[in-house]
PDB file of C-alpha atoms in Angstrom:
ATOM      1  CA  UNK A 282       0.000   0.000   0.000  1.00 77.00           C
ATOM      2  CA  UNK A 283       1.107   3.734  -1.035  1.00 83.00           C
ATOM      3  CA  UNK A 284      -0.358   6.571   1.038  1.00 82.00           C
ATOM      4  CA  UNK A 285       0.226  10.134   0.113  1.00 83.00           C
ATOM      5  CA  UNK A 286      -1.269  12.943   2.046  1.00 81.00           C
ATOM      6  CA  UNK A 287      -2.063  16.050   0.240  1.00 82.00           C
ATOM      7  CA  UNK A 288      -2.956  19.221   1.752  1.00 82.00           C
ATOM      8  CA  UNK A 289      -5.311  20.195  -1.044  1.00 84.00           C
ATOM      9  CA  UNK A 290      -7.114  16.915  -0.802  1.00 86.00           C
ATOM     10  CA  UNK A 291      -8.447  17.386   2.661  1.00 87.00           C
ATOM     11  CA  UNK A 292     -12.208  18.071   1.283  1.00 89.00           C
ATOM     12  CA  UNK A 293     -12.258  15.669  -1.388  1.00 91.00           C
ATOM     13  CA  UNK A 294     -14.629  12.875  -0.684  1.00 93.00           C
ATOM     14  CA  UNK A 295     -14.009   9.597  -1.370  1.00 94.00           C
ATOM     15  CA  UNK A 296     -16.715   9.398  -4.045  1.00 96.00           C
ATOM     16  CA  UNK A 297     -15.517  12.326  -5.613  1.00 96.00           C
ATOM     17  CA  UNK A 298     -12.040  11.184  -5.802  1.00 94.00           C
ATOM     18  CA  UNK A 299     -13.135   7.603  -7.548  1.00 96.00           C
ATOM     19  CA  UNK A 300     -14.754  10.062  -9.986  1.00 97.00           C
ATOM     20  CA  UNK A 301     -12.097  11.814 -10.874  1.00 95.00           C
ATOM     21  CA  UNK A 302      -9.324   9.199 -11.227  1.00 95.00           C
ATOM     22  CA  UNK A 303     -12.110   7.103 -13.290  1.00 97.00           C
ATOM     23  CA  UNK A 304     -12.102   9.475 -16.121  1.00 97.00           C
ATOM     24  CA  UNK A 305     -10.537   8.901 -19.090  1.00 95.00           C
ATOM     25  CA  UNK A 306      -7.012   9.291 -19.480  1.00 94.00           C
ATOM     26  CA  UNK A 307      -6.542  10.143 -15.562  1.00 95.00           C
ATOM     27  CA  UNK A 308      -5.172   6.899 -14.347  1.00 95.00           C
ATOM     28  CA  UNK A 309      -3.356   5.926 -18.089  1.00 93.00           C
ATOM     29  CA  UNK A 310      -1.830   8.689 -17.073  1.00 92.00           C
ATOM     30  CA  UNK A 311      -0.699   7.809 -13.712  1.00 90.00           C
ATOM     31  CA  UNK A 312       0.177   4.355 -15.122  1.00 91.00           C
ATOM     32  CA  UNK A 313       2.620   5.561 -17.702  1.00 90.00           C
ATOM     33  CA  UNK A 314       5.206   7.538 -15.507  1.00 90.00           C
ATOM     34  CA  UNK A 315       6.519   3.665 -14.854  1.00 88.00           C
ATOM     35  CA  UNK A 316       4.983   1.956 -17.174  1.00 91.00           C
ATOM     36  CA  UNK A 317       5.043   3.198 -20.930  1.00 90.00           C
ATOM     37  CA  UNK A 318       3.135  -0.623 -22.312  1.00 91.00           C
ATOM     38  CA  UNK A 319       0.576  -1.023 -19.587  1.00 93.00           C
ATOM     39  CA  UNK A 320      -3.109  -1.531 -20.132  1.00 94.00           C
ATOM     40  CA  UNK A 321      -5.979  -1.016 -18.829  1.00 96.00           C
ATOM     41  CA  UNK A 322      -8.073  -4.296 -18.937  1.00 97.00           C
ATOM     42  CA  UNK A 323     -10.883  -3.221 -16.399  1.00 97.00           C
ATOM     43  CA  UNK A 324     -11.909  -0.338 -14.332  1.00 98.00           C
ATOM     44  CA  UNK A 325     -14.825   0.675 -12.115  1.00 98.00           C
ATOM     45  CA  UNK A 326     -16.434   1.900  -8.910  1.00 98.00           C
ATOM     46  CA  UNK A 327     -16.096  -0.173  -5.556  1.00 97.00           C
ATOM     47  CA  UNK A 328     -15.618   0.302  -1.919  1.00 94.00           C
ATOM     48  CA  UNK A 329     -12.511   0.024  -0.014  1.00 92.00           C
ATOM     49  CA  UNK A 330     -12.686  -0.202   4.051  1.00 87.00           C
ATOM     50  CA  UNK A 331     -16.692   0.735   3.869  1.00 88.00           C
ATOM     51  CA  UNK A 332     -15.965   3.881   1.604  1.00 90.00           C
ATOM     52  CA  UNK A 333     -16.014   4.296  -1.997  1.00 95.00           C
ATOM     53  CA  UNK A 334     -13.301   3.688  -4.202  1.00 96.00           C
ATOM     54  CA  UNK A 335     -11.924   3.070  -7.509  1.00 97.00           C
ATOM     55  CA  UNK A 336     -10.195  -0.245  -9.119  1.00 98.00           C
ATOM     56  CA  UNK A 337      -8.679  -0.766 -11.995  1.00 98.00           C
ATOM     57  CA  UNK A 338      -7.071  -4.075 -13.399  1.00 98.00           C
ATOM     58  CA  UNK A 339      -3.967  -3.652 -15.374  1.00 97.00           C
ATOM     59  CA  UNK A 340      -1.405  -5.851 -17.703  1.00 97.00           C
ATOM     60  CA  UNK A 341       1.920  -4.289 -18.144  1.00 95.00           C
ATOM     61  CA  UNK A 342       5.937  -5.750 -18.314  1.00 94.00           C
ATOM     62  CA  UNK A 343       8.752  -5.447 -15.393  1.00 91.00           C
ATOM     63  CA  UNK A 344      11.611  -5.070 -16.722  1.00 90.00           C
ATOM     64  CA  UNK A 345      14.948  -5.406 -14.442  1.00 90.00           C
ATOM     65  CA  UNK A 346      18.941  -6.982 -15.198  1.00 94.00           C
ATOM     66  CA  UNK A 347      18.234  -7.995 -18.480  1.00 94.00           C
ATOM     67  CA  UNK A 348      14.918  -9.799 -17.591  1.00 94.00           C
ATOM     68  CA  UNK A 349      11.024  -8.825 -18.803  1.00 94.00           C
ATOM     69  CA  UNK A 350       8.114 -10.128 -16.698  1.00 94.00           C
ATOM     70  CA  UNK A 351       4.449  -9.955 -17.560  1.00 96.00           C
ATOM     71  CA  UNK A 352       2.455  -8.695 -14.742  1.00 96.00           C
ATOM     72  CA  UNK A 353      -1.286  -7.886 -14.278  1.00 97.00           C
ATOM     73  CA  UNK A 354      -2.132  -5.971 -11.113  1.00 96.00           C
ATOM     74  CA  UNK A 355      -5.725  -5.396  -9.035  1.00 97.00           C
ATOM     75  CA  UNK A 356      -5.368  -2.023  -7.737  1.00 96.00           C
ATOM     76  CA  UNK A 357      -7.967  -0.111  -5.414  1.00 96.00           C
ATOM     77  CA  UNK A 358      -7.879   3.596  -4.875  1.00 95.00           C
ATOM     78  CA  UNK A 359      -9.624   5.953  -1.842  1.00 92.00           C
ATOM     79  CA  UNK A 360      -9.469   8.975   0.232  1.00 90.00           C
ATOM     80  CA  UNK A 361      -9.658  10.344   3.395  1.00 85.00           C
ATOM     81  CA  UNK A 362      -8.766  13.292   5.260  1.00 81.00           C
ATOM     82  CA  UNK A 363      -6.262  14.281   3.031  1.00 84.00           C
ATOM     83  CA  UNK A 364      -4.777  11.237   2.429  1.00 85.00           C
ATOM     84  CA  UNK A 365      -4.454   9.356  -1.031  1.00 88.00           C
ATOM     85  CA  UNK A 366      -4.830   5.176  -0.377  1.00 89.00           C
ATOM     86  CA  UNK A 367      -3.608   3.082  -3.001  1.00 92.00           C
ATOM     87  CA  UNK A 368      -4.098  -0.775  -2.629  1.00 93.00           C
ATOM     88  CA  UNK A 369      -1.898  -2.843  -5.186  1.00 94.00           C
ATOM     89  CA  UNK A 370      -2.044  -6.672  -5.744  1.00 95.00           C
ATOM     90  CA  UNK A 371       0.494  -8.092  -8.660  1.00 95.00           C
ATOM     91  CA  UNK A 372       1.247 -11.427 -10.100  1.00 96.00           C
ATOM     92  CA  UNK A 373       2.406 -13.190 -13.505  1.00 96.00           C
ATOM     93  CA  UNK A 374      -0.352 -12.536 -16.248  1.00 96.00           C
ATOM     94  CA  UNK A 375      -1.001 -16.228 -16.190  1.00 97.00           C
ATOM     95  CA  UNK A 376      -1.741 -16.530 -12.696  1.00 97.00           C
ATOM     96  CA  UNK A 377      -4.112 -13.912 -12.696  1.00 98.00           C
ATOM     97  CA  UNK A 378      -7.786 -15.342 -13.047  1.00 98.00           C
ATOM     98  CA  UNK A 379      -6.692 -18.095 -10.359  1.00 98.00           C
ATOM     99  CA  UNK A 380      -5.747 -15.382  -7.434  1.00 97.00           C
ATOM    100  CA  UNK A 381      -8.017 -12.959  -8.394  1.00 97.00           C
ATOM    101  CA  UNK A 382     -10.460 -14.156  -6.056  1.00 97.00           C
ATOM    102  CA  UNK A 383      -7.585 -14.536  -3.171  1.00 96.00           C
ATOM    103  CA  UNK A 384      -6.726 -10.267  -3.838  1.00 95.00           C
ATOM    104  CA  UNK A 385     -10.373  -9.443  -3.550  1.00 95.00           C
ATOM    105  CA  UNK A 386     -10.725 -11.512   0.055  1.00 93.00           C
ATOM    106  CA  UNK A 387      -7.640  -9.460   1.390  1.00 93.00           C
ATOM    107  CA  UNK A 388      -9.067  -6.368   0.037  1.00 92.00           C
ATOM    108  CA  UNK A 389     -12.479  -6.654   1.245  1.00 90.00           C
ATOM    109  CA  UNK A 390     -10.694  -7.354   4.944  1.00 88.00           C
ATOM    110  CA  UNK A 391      -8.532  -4.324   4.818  1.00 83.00           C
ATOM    111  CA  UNK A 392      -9.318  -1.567   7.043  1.00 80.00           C
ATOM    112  CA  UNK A 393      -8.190   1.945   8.331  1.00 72.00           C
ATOM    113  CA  UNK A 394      -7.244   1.715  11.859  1.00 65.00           C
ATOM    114  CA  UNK A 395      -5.416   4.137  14.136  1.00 59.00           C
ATOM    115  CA  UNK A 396      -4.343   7.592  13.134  1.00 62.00           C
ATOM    116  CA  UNK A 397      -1.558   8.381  10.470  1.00 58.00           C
ATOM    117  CA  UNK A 398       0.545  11.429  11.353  1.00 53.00           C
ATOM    118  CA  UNK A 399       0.453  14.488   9.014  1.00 56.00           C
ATOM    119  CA  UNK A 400       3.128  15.909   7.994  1.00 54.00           C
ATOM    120  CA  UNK A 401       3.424  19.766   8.059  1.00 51.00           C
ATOM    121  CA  UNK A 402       4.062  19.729   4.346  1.00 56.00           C
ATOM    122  CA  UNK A 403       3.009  17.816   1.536  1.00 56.00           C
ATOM    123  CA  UNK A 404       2.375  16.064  -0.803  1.00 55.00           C
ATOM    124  CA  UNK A 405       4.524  13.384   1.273  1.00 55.00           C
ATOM    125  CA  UNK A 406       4.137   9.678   0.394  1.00 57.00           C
ATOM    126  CA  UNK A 407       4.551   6.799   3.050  1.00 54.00           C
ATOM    127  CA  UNK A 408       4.938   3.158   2.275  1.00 52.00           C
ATOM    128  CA  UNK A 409       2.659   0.725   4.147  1.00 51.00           C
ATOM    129  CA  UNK A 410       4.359  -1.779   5.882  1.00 44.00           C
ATOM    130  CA  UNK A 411       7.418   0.197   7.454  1.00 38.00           C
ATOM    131  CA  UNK A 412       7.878   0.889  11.089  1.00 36.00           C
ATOM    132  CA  UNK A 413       5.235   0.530  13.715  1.00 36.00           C
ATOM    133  CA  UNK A 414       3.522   4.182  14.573  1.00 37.00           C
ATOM    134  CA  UNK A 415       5.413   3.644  18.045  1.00 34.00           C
ATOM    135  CA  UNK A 416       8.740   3.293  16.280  1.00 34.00           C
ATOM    136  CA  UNK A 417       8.524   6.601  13.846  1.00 34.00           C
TER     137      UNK A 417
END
């Protein structure tokens, strides 16, 4: 998971930030800065954590040493209080359809708990998974 918090994004709803990133040519967009090939195979409005939310499904290639890997990612996107949640599952395009099912489960079990500290400045992005709160 990628959160960014963004000062101007502190009044943007959740709904109306699926809105906006669902129109067309707004996440291609985003997709491209890494990914020049990727495509967008599926898109649409969901919830995330009881609140709305955007998902997308894409197929792109990960290229690294010498070595290209087809990948197709789930990826769920919210808001809240000025914070930007993106939700990313990836696996080999092949695998796909089979753990599909598995990404949605985690997803639909994710939750926001506890408070995440603001920074004085922004935007500032935080990776998911580092440090405990206690810790930072």
């Amino acid at each position: 998971m990628v959160v960014t918090f963004d000062p101007s994004m502190i009044d943007v709803l959740p709904a109306k930030a699926a809105e906006m990133v669902l129109r067309p040519g707004v996440y291609e967009s985003i997709m491209r800065v890494n990914f020049a090939d990727a495509v967008i195979a599926e898109s649409g409005r969901t919830t995330l954590a009881n609140q709305d939310a955007a998902f997308f499904v894409s197929r792109m290639k990960l290229r690294a040493a010498g070595q290209e890997s087809p990948m197709t990612q789930l990826q769920y996107f919210t808001t809240g209080r000025g914070y930007s949640f993106w939700l990313t599952f990836q696996t080999a395009q092949e695998r796909f359809d089979s753990v599909r099912p598995v990404f949605e489960l985690m997803a639909a079990r994710f939750g926001f708990t506890g408070d995440l500290i603001q920074p004085t400045s922004g935007p500032t992005t935080i990776l998911a998974g580092g440090p405990p709160r206690s810790a930072v």
